CSV table of C-alpha atoms in Angstrom, one decimal:
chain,number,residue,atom,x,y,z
A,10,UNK,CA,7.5,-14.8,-31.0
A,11,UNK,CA,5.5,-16.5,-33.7
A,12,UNK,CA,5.3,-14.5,-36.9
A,13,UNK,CA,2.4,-14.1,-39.3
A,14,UNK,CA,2.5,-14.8,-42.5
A,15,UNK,CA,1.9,-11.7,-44.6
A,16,UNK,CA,0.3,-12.6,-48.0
A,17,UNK,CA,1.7,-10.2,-50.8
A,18,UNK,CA,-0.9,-8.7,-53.1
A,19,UNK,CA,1.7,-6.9,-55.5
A,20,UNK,CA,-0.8,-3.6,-55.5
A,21,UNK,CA,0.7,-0.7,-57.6
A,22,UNK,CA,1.1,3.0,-56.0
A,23,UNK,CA,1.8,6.1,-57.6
A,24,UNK,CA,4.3,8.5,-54.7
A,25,UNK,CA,4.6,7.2,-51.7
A,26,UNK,CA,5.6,8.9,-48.8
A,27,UNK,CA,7.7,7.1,-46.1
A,28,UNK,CA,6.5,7.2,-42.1
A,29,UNK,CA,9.1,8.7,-40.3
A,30,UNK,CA,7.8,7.7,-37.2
A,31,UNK,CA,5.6,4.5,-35.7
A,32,UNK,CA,3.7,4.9,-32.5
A,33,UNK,CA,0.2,3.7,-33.0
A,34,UNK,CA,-1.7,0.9,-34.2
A,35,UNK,CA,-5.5,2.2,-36.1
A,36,UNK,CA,-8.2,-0.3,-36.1
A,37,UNK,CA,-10.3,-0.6,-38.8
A,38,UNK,CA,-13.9,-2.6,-40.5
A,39,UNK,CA,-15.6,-2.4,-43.8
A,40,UNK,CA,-18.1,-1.1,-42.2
A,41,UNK,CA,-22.2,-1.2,-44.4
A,42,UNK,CA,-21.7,-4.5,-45.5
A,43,UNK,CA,-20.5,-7.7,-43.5
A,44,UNK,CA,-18.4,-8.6,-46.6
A,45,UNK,CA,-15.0,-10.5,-46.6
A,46,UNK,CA,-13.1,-7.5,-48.5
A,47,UNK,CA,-9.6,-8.3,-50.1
A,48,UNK,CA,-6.8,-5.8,-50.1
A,49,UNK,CA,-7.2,-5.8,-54.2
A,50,UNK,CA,-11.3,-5.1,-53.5
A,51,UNK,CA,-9.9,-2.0,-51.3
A,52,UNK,CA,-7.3,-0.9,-53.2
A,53,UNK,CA,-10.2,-0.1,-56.3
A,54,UNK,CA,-12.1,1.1,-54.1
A,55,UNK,CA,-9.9,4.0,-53.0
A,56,UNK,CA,-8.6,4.6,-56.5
A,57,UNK,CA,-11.9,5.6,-57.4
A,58,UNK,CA,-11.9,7.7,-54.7
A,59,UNK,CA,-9.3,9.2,-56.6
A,60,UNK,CA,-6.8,8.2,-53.3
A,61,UNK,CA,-3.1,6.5,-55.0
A,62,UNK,CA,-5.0,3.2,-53.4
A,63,UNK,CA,-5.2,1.0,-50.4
A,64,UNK,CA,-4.9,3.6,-47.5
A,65,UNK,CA,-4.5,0.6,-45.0
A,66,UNK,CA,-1.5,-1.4,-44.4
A,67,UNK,CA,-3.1,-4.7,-43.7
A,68,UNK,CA,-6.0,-6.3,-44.1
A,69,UNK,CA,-7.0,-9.5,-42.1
A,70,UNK,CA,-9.8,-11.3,-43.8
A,71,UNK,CA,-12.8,-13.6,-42.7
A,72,UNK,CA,-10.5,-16.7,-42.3
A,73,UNK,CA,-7.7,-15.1,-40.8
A,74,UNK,CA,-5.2,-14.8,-44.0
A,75,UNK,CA,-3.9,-11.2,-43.5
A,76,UNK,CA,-2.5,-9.3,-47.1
A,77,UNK,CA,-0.3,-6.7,-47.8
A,78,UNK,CA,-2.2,-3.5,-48.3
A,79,UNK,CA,0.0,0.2,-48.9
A,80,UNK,CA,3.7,-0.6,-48.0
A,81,UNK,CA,4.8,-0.8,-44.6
A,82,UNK,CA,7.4,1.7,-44.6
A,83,UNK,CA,4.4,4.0,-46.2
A,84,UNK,CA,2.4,6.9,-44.8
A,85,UNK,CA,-0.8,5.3,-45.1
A,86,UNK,CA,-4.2,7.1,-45.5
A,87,UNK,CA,-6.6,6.0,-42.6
A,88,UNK,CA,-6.9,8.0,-40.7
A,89,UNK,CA,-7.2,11.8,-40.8
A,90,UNK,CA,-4.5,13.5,-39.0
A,91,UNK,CA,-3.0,10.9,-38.0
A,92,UNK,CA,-1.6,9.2,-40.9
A,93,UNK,CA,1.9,10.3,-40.3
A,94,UNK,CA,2.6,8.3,-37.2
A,95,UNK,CA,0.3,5.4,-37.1
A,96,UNK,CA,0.1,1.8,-38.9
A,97,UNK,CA,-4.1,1.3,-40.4
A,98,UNK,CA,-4.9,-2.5,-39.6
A,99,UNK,CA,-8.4,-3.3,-41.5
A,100,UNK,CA,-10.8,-6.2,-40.7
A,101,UNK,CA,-12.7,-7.3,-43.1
A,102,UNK,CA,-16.6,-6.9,-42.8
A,103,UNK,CA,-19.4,-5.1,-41.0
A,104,UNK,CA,-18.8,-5.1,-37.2
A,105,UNK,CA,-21.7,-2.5,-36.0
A,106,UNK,CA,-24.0,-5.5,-37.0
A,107,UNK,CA,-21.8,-8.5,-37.1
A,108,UNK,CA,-18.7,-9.8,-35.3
A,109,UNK,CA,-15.2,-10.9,-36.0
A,110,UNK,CA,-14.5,-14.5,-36.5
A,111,UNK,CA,-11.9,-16.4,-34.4
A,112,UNK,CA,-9.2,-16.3,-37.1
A,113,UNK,CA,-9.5,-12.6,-37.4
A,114,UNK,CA,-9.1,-11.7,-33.5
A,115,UNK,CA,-6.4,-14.4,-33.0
A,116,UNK,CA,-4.2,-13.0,-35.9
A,117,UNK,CA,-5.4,-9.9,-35.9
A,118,UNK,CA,-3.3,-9.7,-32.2
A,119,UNK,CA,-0.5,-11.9,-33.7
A,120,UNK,CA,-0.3,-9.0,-36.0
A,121,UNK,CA,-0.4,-6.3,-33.4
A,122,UNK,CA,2.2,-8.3,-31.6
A,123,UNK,CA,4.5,-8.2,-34.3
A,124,UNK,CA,4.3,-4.7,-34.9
A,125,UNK,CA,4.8,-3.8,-31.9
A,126,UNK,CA,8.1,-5.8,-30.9
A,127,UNK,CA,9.2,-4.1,-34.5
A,128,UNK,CA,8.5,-0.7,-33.6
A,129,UNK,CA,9.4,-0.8,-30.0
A,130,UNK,CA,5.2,-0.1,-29.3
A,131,UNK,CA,3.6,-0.5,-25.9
A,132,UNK,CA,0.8,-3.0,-26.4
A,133,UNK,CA,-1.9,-1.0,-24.3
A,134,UNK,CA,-4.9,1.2,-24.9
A,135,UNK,CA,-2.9,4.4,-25.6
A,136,UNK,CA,-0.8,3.2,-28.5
A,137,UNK,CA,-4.0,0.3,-30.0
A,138,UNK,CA,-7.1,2.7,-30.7
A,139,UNK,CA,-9.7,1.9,-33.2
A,140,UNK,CA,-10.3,4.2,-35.9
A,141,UNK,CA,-13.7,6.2,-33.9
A,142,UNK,CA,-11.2,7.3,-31.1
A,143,UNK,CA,-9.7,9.7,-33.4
A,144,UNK,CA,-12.1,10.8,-35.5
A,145,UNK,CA,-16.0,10.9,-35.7
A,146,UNK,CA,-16.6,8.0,-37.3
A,147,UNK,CA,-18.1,4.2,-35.9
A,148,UNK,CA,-15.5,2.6,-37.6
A,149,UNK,CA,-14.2,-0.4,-36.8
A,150,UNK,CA,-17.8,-0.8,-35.5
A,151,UNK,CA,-19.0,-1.4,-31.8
A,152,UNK,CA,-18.2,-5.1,-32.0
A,153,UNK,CA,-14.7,-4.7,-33.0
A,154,UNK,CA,-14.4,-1.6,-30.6
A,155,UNK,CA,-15.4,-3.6,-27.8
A,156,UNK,CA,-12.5,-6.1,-28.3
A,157,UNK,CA,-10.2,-3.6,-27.7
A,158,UNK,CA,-11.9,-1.2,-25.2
A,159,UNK,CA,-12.3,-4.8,-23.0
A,160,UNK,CA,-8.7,-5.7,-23.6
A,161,UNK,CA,-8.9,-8.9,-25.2
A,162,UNK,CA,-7.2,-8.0,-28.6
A,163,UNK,CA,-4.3,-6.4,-26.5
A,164,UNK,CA,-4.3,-9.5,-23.9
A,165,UNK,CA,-3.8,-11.7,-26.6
A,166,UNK,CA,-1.3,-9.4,-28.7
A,167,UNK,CA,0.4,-9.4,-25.0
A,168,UNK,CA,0.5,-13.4,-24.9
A,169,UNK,CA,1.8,-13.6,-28.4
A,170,UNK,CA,4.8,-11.2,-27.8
A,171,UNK,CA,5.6,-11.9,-24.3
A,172,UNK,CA,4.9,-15.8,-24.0
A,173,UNK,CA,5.7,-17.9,-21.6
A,174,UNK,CA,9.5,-19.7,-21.7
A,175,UNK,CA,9.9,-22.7,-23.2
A,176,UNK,CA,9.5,-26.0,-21.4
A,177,UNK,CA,13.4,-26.6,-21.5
A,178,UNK,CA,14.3,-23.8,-19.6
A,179,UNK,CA,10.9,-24.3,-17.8
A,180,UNK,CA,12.6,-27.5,-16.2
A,181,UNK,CA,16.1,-26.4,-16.0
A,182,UNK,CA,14.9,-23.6,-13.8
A,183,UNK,CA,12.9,-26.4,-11.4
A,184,UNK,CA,15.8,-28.5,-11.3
A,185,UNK,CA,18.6,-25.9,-10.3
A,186,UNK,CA,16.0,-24.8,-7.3
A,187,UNK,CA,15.8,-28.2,-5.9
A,188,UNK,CA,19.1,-27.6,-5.7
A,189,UNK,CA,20.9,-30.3,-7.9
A,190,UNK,CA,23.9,-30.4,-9.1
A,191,UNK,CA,24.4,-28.8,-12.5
A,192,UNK,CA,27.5,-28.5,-14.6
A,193,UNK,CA,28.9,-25.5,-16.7
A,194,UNK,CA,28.0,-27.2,-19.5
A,195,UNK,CA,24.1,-27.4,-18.3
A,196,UNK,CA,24.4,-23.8,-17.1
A,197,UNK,CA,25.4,-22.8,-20.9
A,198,UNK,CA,23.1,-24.5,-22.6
A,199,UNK,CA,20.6,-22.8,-20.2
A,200,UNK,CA,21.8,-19.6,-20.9
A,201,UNK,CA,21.5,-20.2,-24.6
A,202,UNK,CA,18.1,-20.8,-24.1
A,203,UNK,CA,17.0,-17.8,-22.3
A,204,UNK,CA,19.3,-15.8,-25.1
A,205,UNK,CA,17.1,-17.6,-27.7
A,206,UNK,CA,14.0,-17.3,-25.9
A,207,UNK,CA,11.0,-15.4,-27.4
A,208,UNK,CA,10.8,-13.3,-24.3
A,209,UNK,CA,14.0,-14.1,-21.7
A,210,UNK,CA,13.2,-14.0,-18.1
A,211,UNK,CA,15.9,-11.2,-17.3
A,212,UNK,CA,15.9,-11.5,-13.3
A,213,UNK,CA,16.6,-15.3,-14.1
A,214,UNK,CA,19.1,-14.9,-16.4
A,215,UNK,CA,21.1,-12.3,-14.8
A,216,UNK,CA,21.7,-14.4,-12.1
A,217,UNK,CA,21.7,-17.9,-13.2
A,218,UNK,CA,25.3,-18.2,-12.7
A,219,UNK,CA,24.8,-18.0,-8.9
A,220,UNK,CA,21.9,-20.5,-9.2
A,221,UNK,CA,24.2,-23.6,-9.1
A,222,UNK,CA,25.3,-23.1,-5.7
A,223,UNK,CA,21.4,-22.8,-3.9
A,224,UNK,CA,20.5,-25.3,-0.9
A,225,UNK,CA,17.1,-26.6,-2.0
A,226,UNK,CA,14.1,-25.4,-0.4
A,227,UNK,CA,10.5,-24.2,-1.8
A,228,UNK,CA,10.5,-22.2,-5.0
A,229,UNK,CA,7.6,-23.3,-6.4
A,230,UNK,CA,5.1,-20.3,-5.5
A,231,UNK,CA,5.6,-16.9,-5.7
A,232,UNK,CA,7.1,-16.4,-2.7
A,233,UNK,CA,9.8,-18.8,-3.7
A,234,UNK,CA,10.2,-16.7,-6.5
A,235,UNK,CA,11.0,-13.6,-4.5
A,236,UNK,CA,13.1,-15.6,-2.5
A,237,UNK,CA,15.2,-16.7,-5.5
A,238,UNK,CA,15.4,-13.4,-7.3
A,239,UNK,CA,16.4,-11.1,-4.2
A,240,UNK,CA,18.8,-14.1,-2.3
A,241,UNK,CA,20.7,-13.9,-6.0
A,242,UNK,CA,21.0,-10.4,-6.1
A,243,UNK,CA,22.1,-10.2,-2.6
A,244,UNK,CA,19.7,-10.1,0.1
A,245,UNK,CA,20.9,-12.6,2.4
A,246,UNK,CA,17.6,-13.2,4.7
A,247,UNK,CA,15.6,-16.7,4.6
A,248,UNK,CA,11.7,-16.7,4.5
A,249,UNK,CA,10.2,-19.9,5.4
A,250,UNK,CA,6.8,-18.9,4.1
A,251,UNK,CA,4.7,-21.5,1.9
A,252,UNK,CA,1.7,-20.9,-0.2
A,253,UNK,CA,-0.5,-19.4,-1.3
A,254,UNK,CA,-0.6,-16.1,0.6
A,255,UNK,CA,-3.9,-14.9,2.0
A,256,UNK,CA,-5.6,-12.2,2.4
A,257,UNK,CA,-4.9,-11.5,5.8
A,258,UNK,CA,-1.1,-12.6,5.5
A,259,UNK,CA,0.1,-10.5,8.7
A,260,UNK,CA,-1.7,-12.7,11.2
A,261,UNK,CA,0.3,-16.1,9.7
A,262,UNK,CA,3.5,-14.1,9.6
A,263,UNK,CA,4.5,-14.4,6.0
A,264,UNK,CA,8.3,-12.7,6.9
A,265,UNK,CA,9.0,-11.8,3.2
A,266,UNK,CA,6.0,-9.7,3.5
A,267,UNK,CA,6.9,-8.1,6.2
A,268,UNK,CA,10.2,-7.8,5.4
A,269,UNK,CA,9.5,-5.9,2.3
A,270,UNK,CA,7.0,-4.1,4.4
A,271,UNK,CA,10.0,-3.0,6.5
A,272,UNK,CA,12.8,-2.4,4.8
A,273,UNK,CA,10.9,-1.3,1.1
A,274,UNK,CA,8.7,1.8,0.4
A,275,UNK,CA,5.4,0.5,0.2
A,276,UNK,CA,3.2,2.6,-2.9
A,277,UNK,CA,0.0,2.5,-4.2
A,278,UNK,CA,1.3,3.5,-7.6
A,279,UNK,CA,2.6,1.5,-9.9
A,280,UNK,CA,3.9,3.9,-12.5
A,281,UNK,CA,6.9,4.8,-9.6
A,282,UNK,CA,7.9,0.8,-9.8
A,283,UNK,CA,11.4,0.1,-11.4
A,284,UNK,CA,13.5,-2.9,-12.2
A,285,UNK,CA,13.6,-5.5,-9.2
A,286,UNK,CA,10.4,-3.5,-7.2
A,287,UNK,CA,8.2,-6.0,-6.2
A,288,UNK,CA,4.8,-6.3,-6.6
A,289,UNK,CA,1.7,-7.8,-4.6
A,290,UNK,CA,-1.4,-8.7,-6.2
A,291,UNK,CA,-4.7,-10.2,-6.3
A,292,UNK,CA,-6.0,-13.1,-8.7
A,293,UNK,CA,-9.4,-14.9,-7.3
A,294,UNK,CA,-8.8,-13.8,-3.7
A,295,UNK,CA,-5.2,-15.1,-4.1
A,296,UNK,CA,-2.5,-12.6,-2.8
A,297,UNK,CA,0.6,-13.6,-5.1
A,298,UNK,CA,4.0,-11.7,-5.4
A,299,UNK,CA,5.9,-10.5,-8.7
A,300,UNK,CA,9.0,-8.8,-9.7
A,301,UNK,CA,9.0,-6.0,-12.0
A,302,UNK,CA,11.1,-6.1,-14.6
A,303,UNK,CA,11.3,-3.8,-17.9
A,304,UNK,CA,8.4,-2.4,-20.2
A,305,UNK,CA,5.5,-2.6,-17.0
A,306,UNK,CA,6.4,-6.4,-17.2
A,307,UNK,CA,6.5,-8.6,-14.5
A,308,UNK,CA,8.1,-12.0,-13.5
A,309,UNK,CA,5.6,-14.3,-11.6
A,310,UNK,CA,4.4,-17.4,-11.1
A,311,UNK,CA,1.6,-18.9,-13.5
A,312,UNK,CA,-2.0,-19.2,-11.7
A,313,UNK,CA,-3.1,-22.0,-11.6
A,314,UNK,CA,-0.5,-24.7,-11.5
A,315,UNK,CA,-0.3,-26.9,-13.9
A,316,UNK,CA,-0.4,-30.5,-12.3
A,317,UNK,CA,0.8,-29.0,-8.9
A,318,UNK,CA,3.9,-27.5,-11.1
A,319,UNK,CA,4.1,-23.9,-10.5
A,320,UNK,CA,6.0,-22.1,-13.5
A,321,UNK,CA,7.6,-18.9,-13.9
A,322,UNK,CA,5.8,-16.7,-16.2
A,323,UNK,CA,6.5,-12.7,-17.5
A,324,UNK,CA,2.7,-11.0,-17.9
A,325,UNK,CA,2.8,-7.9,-19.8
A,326,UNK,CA,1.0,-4.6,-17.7
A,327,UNK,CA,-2.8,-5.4,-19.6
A,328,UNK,CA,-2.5,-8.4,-17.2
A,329,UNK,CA,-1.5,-7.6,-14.2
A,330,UNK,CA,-2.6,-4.2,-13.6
A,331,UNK,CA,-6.0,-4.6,-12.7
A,332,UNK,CA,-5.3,-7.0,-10.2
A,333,UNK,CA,-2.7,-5.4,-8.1
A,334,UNK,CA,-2.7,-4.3,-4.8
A,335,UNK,CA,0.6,-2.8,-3.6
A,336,UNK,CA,4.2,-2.3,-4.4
A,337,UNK,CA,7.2,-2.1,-2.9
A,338,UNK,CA,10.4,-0.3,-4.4
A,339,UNK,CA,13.7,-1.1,-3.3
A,340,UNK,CA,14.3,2.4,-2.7
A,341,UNK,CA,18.5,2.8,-1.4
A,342,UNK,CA,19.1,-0.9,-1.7
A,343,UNK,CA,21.0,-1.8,-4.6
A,344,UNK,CA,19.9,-5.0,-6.7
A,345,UNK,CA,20.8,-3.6,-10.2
């Protein structure tokens, strides 16, 4: 995961409290004038407010440079009754009237990505609230709001934590389903890879020592996917299905469907989905299939392919959620 590169301001405090607990992110704006506020401008305006200065931990400015506001590790002063649990992120400038600029939204959801891998923080609407969710107030302003109430500043915090692997292991993942012949050497260089990796494909690399010995056949699609993931952990059925899946799969006999159908419990609910569940879903009238793996993440393939190359891809729950249609949990079997 890329990092940000926090600009130190070297602002003075009086006591500081430290934050015991971090659970939520607070979005903030200037708010009455669309100005490009620094964290030294803010930090005088809060001591004359007779505050021990900046109450926000970070503020992202115009061009996207974000600076160091109140320390980190500080209870910050933000948001009222809610200081003691939450991090204050504040936008510079006036987003009732105007909007954010394209450095500020892309690195303000770097940021938010950051954070969260830090503190171990979903990135969804429950844990990234702007500062009028919690108090009266229209801060960070409806523009800003609307980012976040849409999902785009948590999509993109999403992509920036959980990106997709690395064209190496990409490739080395392609190669070892065509089934070609791969040494131990190739197998631990691969392994260091996914260990290195940003955001490790964990059905992939749990199995990957059984991945050597696969007769070649279709992985490229989603149902290749499935294939892979349960025939490694077990399941010793073949599915001759190819892709994409439609809409009205039962009539062309898609047998991994119908397999899961049979021998999973279908549900309509995907909080009850665990490691290995699969999931169905919908993008563009496009049924596709995904694993679940940890944190509401799933393991799928990326829509569209890229030059007739599908690739396997982990999207975060923001993603995938509003397009799903069905899931199947494993139930007694054990795929663990």
């Amino acid at each position: 995961m890329k990092r940000v590169k926090i600009i130190a301001t070297n602002l003075e405090f009086s006591l500081l409290n430290e934050r015991k607990l971090t659970d939520m992110i607070v979005i903030h704006h200037t708010g009455e004038r669309d100005i490009d506020a620094s964290a030294k401008q803010i930090h005088g305006w809060h001591l004359n407010q007779g505050w021990i200065g900046i109450g926000y931990h970070f503020v992202v400015r115009k061009n996207g440079n974000i600076e160091r506001g109140r320390p980190e590790w500080a209870v910050g002063s933000h948001a009222y009754g809610e200081n003691s649990h939450t991090i204050g992120i504040h936008v510079s400038g006036d987003f009732q009237r105007a909007v954010p600029s394209n450095q500020q939204i892309e690195m303000t959801a770097m940021l938010i990505a950051n954070l969260c891998a830090d503190y171990n923080i979903p990135i969804d609407r429950k844990h990234i609230v702007g500062h009028g969710e919690l108090m009266a107030t229209d801060c960070p302003g409806k523009n800003l709001q609307k980012l976040i109430d849409n999902g785009t500043l948590t999509g993109k915090a999403n992509w920036y934590r959980y990106q997709p692997l690395p064209d190496a292991v990409i490739k080395s993942v392609i190669a070892i389903r065509s089934g070609k012949p791969i040494g131990k050497s190739t197998l631990d260089k691969i392994k260091q890879i996914f260990a290195e990796s940003n955001c490790p494909n964990e059905s992939l690399l749990r199995s990957i020592d059984d991945f050597s010995s696969f007769d070649g056949y279709d992985g490229a699609d989603c149902i290749g996917l499935c294939q892979l993931f349960y025939k490694a952990h077990g399941y010793k059925q073949t599915w001759d299905d190819g892709k994409p899946i439609p809409e009205d799969w039962r009539k062309y006999k898609y047998r991994l469907l119908l397999y899961l159908e049979k021998n999973f419990k279908a549900t309509d609910d995907p909080e009850q989905l665990k490691y290995g569940d699969a999931i169905l879903f919908d993008v563009e009238d496009d049924y596709h299939l995904g694993i679940f793996l940890s944190y509401g993440r799933i393991l799928a393939m990326q829509v569209p392919c890229l030059e007739g190359v599908s690739q396997s891809t982990i999207y975060p729950k923001s993603m995938w959620l509003p397009a799903f249609v069905r899931g199947y949990r494993r139930g007694a079997t054990n795929i663990e």
